Amino acid sequence: GQNIDQPTEMTATEGAIVQINCTYQTSGFNGLFWYQQHAGEAPTFLSYNVLDGLEEKGRFSSFLSRSKGYSYLLLKELQMKDSASYLCAVRDWDGGGSYIPTFGRGTSLIVHP
Amino acid sequence: ETGVTQSPTHLIKTRGQQVTLRCSSQSGHNTVSWYQQALGQGPQFIFQYYREEENGRGNFPPRFSGLQFPNYSSELNVNALELDDSALYLCASSLGTAGELFFGEGSRLTVL
């Protein structure tokens, strides 16, 4: 099964850098996703890691260590619009022919001036 | 390229009633998954459909059921509604079960 843990809430200052951590336990890891979700809206895709290392996409980067069951999302040059919930999701092989995605509770990021 | 669309956007039901939620997948996507998201929580996986067959199920009772049609659109049916079923129901489509998930805007269900 899966157990995904991420901080409930974080605050940061506009222009700063913030790192959101995610730890997980799986039986058949098949990739880790990060999604951004603004209040009242659908989650939108940010990044995908299946191999160890850093994936960079503009102001957002995501890191994965499969041996440690650990990932982080790094947001640089924070803007007010980055205030949102950030969801860590792990896709796990269920052994029966299916890849099952499991989401963490989300980290609510508050960016203040 | 059309995105994932869900209907209705909001609905109110009473305990014991039944509800059907609908989802049209993104063009070219053959896999649809459904999630329940309570306030302040992450999306909880309900089930997934791949090429019209259920292909994985989360920890939800049998009164949660679904269908996928030949055009890959999908329905989520919930029978005997309970108060705790009040939530945002999200549909996501992908190209295969290992593809990136694209979410619809969700259907917000309130059970009174």
Tab-separated table of C-alpha atoms in Angstrom:
chain	number	residue	atom	x	y	z
A	1	GLY	CA	0.000	0.000	0.000
A	2	GLN	CA	0.928	3.661	0.009
A	3	ASN	CA	1.573	6.129	2.808
A	4	ILE	CA	2.278	9.679	1.646
A	5	ASP	CA	3.319	12.381	4.066
A	6	GLN	CA	3.714	16.089	3.370
A	7	PRO	CA	3.495	19.176	5.603
A	8	THR	CA	0.036	20.597	6.082
A	9	GLU	CA	0.924	24.248	5.683
A	10	MET	CA	3.894	26.455	4.806
A	11	THR	CA	4.349	30.206	4.536
A	12	ALA	CA	6.922	32.130	2.521
A	13	THR	CA	7.690	35.628	1.300
A	14	GLU	CA	7.227	36.892	-2.232
A	15	GLY	CA	10.473	36.510	-4.188
A	16	ALA	CA	11.850	33.821	-1.880
A	17	ILE	CA	12.449	30.097	-2.439
A	18	VAL	CA	10.403	27.362	-0.761
A	19	GLN	CA	10.884	23.598	-0.646
A	20	ILE	CA	7.910	21.286	-0.060
A	21	ASN	CA	8.864	17.776	1.018
A	22	CYS	CA	7.025	14.535	0.421
A	23	THR	CA	7.844	11.104	1.821
A	24	TYR	CA	6.140	7.932	0.737
A	25	GLN	CA	6.024	4.175	1.149
A	26	THR	CA	4.981	1.990	-1.783
A	27	SER	CA	5.135	-1.633	-2.818
A	28	GLY	CA	5.547	-1.069	-6.563
A	29	PHE	CA	6.639	2.503	-7.263
A	30	ASN	CA	5.881	3.741	-10.761
A	31	GLY	CA	6.360	7.480	-10.640
A	32	LEU	CA	5.715	10.556	-8.509
A	33	PHE	CA	3.704	13.606	-9.530
A	34	TRP	CA	3.308	17.096	-8.159
A	35	TYR	CA	0.088	19.007	-8.758
A	36	GLN	CA	-0.957	22.553	-7.903
A	37	GLN	CA	-4.518	23.198	-6.794
A	38	HIS	CA	-5.961	26.649	-6.222
A	39	ALA	CA	-8.991	26.861	-3.945
A	40	GLY	CA	-12.141	25.740	-5.728
A	41	GLU	CA	-10.270	24.634	-8.840
A	42	ALA	CA	-9.022	21.375	-10.342
A	43	PRO	CA	-5.450	20.179	-9.760
A	44	THR	CA	-3.016	21.116	-12.537
A	45	PHE	CA	0.097	19.136	-13.403
A	46	LEU	CA	3.470	20.536	-12.349
A	47	SER	CA	6.029	17.738	-12.621
A	48	TYR	CA	6.687	14.023	-12.940
A	49	ASN	CA	9.658	12.020	-11.641
A	50	VAL	CA	10.214	8.329	-12.216
A	51	LEU	CA	14.032	8.218	-12.041
A	52	ASP	CA	16.243	9.630	-9.295
A	53	GLY	CA	17.368	13.195	-9.705
A	54	LEU	CA	16.184	16.697	-10.360
A	55	GLU	CA	13.658	17.758	-12.999
A	56	GLU	CA	13.605	21.494	-13.701
A	57	LYS	CA	10.782	23.378	-15.370
A	58	GLY	CA	11.064	27.145	-15.170
A	59	ARG	CA	10.583	28.352	-11.589
A	60	PHE	CA	9.589	24.865	-10.455
A	61	SER	CA	11.898	21.899	-9.848
A	62	SER	CA	11.172	18.471	-8.442
A	63	PHE	CA	13.603	15.971	-6.953
A	64	LEU	CA	13.228	12.246	-6.361
A	65	SER	CA	15.169	9.683	-4.347
A	66	ARG	CA	13.544	6.280	-4.752
A	67	SER	CA	15.814	4.570	-2.222
A	68	LYS	CA	14.775	7.090	0.444
A	69	GLY	CA	11.126	7.301	-0.593
A	70	TYR	CA	11.543	11.062	-0.763
A	71	SER	CA	10.707	13.901	-3.104
A	72	TYR	CA	10.631	17.652	-2.911
A	73	LEU	CA	9.132	20.439	-4.964
A	74	LEU	CA	11.210	23.604	-5.149
A	75	LEU	CA	9.549	26.882	-6.041
A	76	LYS	CA	11.805	29.823	-6.845
A	77	GLU	CA	11.072	33.549	-7.154
A	78	LEU	CA	7.768	33.092	-5.387
A	79	GLN	CA	4.802	35.092	-6.603
A	80	MET	CA	1.537	35.814	-4.842
A	81	LYS	CA	-0.275	33.611	-7.352
A	82	ASP	CA	1.754	30.628	-6.120
A	83	SER	CA	-0.447	30.580	-3.008
A	84	ALA	CA	-2.201	27.245	-3.450
A	85	SER	CA	-2.274	23.650	-2.274
A	86	TYR	CA	0.532	21.433	-3.602
A	87	LEU	CA	-0.313	17.766	-3.935
A	88	CYS	CA	2.239	14.970	-3.996
A	89	ALA	CA	0.941	11.844	-5.745
A	90	VAL	CA	2.575	8.440	-6.118
A	91	ARG	CA	1.640	5.883	-8.724
A	92	ASP	CA	1.911	2.334	-7.484
A	93	TRP	CA	1.670	-0.976	-9.295
A	94	ASP	CA	-1.094	-2.980	-7.582
A	95	GLY	CA	0.203	-6.353	-8.783
A	96	GLY	CA	-2.998	-7.049	-10.658
A	97	GLY	CA	-2.358	-5.139	-13.859
A	98	SER	CA	-3.160	-1.603	-12.713
A	99	TYR	CA	-1.242	1.538	-11.883
A	100	ILE	CA	-3.018	3.217	-8.986
A	101	PRO	CA	-2.359	6.896	-8.144
A	102	THR	CA	-2.464	7.908	-4.474
A	103	PHE	CA	-2.452	11.541	-3.392
A	104	GLY	CA	-1.146	13.077	-0.219
A	105	ARG	CA	-3.278	15.524	1.786
A	106	GLY	CA	-1.625	18.479	0.130
A	107	THR	CA	0.526	21.317	1.452
A	108	SER	CA	-1.170	24.683	1.661
A	109	LEU	CA	1.392	27.334	0.683
A	110	ILE	CA	0.725	30.920	1.680
A	111	VAL	CA	2.878	33.566	-0.019
A	112	HIS	CA	2.828	36.961	1.636
A	113	PRO	CA	4.282	40.295	0.475
B	1	GLU	CA	-7.780	19.812	-28.184
B	2	THR	CA	-10.688	19.810	-25.734
B	3	GLY	CA	-9.980	19.335	-22.077
B	4	VAL	CA	-11.715	17.190	-19.482
B	5	THR	CA	-15.266	18.322	-18.790
B	6	GLN	CA	-17.527	17.267	-15.942
B	7	SER	CA	-21.235	17.712	-15.273
B	8	PRO	CA	-23.029	18.840	-13.290
B	9	THR	CA	-20.750	21.345	-11.568
B	10	HIS	CA	-22.873	21.517	-8.428
B	11	LEU	CA	-25.736	19.436	-7.106
B	12	ILE	CA	-27.650	18.858	-3.901
B	13	LYS	CA	-29.146	15.500	-2.933
B	14	THR	CA	-30.724	14.017	0.180
B	15	ARG	CA	-29.672	10.922	2.086
B	16	GLY	CA	-30.666	7.682	0.403
B	17	GLN	CA	-30.889	9.158	-3.071
B	18	GLN	CA	-28.770	8.166	-6.038
B	19	VAL	CA	-26.539	10.384	-8.154
B	20	THR	CA	-24.827	10.103	-11.547
B	21	LEU	CA	-21.839	12.271	-12.410
B	22	ARG	CA	-20.464	12.519	-15.927
B	23	CYS	CA	-17.034	13.081	-17.414
B	24	SER	CA	-15.817	13.610	-20.952
B	25	SER	CA	-12.165	12.726	-21.339
B	26	GLN	CA	-9.590	14.795	-23.171
B	27	SER	CA	-9.373	14.033	-26.871
B	28	GLY	CA	-7.189	10.969	-27.488
B	29	HIS	CA	-7.260	9.752	-23.881
B	30	ASN	CA	-8.506	6.205	-23.229
B	31	THR	CA	-8.275	6.100	-19.445
B	32	VAL	CA	-10.486	7.820	-16.896
B	33	SER	CA	-10.033	7.826	-13.133
B	34	TRP	CA	-12.371	9.200	-10.458
B	35	TYR	CA	-11.487	10.804	-7.125
B	36	GLN	CA	-13.334	12.035	-4.068
B	37	GLN	CA	-11.886	15.137	-2.436
B	38	ALA	CA	-13.191	16.239	0.944
B	39	LEU	CA	-12.486	19.772	2.130
B	40	GLY	CA	-8.850	20.189	3.160
B	41	GLN	CA	-7.877	16.722	1.965
B	42	GLY	CA	-6.122	15.325	-1.072
B	43	PRO	CA	-8.078	13.476	-3.783
B	44	GLN	CA	-8.907	9.888	-2.816
B	45	PHE	CA	-8.810	7.344	-5.653
B	46	ILE	CA	-12.198	5.694	-6.287
B	47	PHE	CA	-11.575	3.672	-9.453
B	48	GLN	CA	-10.125	3.785	-12.916
B	49	TYR	CA	-11.451	2.704	-16.318
B	50	TYR	CA	-9.276	1.667	-19.230
B	51	ARG	CA	-10.851	0.810	-22.566
B	52	GLU	CA	-14.304	0.406	-20.998
B	53	GLU	CA	-13.234	-1.920	-18.190
B	54	GLU	CA	-12.588	-1.204	-14.510
B	55	ASN	CA	-8.834	-1.281	-14.042
B	56	GLY	CA	-8.142	-0.655	-10.389
B	57	ARG	CA	-10.296	0.326	-7.429
B	58	GLY	CA	-9.663	2.202	-4.210
B	59	ASN	CA	-11.168	1.605	-0.791
B	60	PHE	CA	-14.758	2.570	-1.603
B	61	PRO	CA	-17.916	0.472	-1.041
B	62	PRO	CA	-19.803	-1.210	-3.915
B	63	ARG	CA	-22.445	1.536	-3.912
B	64	PHE	CA	-19.827	3.532	-5.819
B	65	SER	CA	-19.917	2.204	-9.374
B	66	GLY	CA	-18.982	3.415	-12.800
B	67	LEU	CA	-19.007	2.974	-16.521
B	68	GLN	CA	-16.818	3.917	-19.442
B	69	PHE	CA	-18.325	4.269	-22.899
B	70	PRO	CA	-16.823	3.520	-26.338
B	71	ASN	CA	-15.944	7.214	-26.764
B	72	TYR	CA	-14.054	6.935	-23.423
B	73	SER	CA	-16.406	9.244	-21.554
B	74	SER	CA	-17.366	7.960	-18.130
B	75	GLU	CA	-19.989	8.013	-15.396
B	76	LEU	CA	-19.713	7.706	-11.641
B	77	ASN	CA	-22.819	6.424	-9.874
B	78	VAL	CA	-23.337	6.575	-6.137
B	79	ASN	CA	-26.324	4.788	-4.584
B	80	ALA	CA	-27.853	5.196	-1.135
B	81	LEU	CA	-26.158	8.543	-0.553
B	82	GLU	CA	-24.791	9.281	2.907
B	83	LEU	CA	-23.929	12.629	4.465
B	84	ASP	CA	-20.212	11.789	4.294
B	85	ASP	CA	-20.468	11.511	0.511
B	86	SER	CA	-20.553	15.305	0.374
B	87	ALA	CA	-17.347	16.223	-1.468
B	88	LEU	CA	-15.795	17.410	-4.706
B	89	TYR	CA	-15.714	14.564	-7.226
B	90	LEU	CA	-12.879	14.868	-9.701
B	91	CYS	CA	-12.443	13.050	-12.959
B	92	ALA	CA	-9.050	12.768	-14.661
B	93	SER	CA	-8.179	11.379	-18.058
B	94	SER	CA	-4.873	10.049	-19.318
B	95	LEU	CA	-3.334	8.235	-22.226
B	96	GLY	CA	-3.035	4.774	-20.743
B	97	THR	CA	-2.854	4.000	-17.045
B	98	ALA	CA	0.726	5.292	-16.794
B	99	GLY	CA	0.103	8.663	-18.419
B	100	GLU	CA	-0.099	12.135	-16.914
B	101	LEU	CA	-3.467	12.906	-15.327
B	102	PHE	CA	-5.509	15.808	-16.669
B	103	PHE	CA	-8.278	16.835	-14.306
B	104	GLY	CA	-11.709	18.284	-14.913
B	105	GLU	CA	-13.109	21.086	-12.773
B	106	GLY	CA	-15.061	18.651	-10.624
B	107	SER	CA	-18.629	18.122	-9.492
B	108	ARG	CA	-19.416	19.411	-6.010
B	109	LEU	CA	-21.969	17.154	-4.328
B	110	THR	CA	-23.796	18.167	-1.175
B	111	VAL	CA	-25.850	15.521	0.631
B	112	LEU	CA	-28.427	16.832	3.111
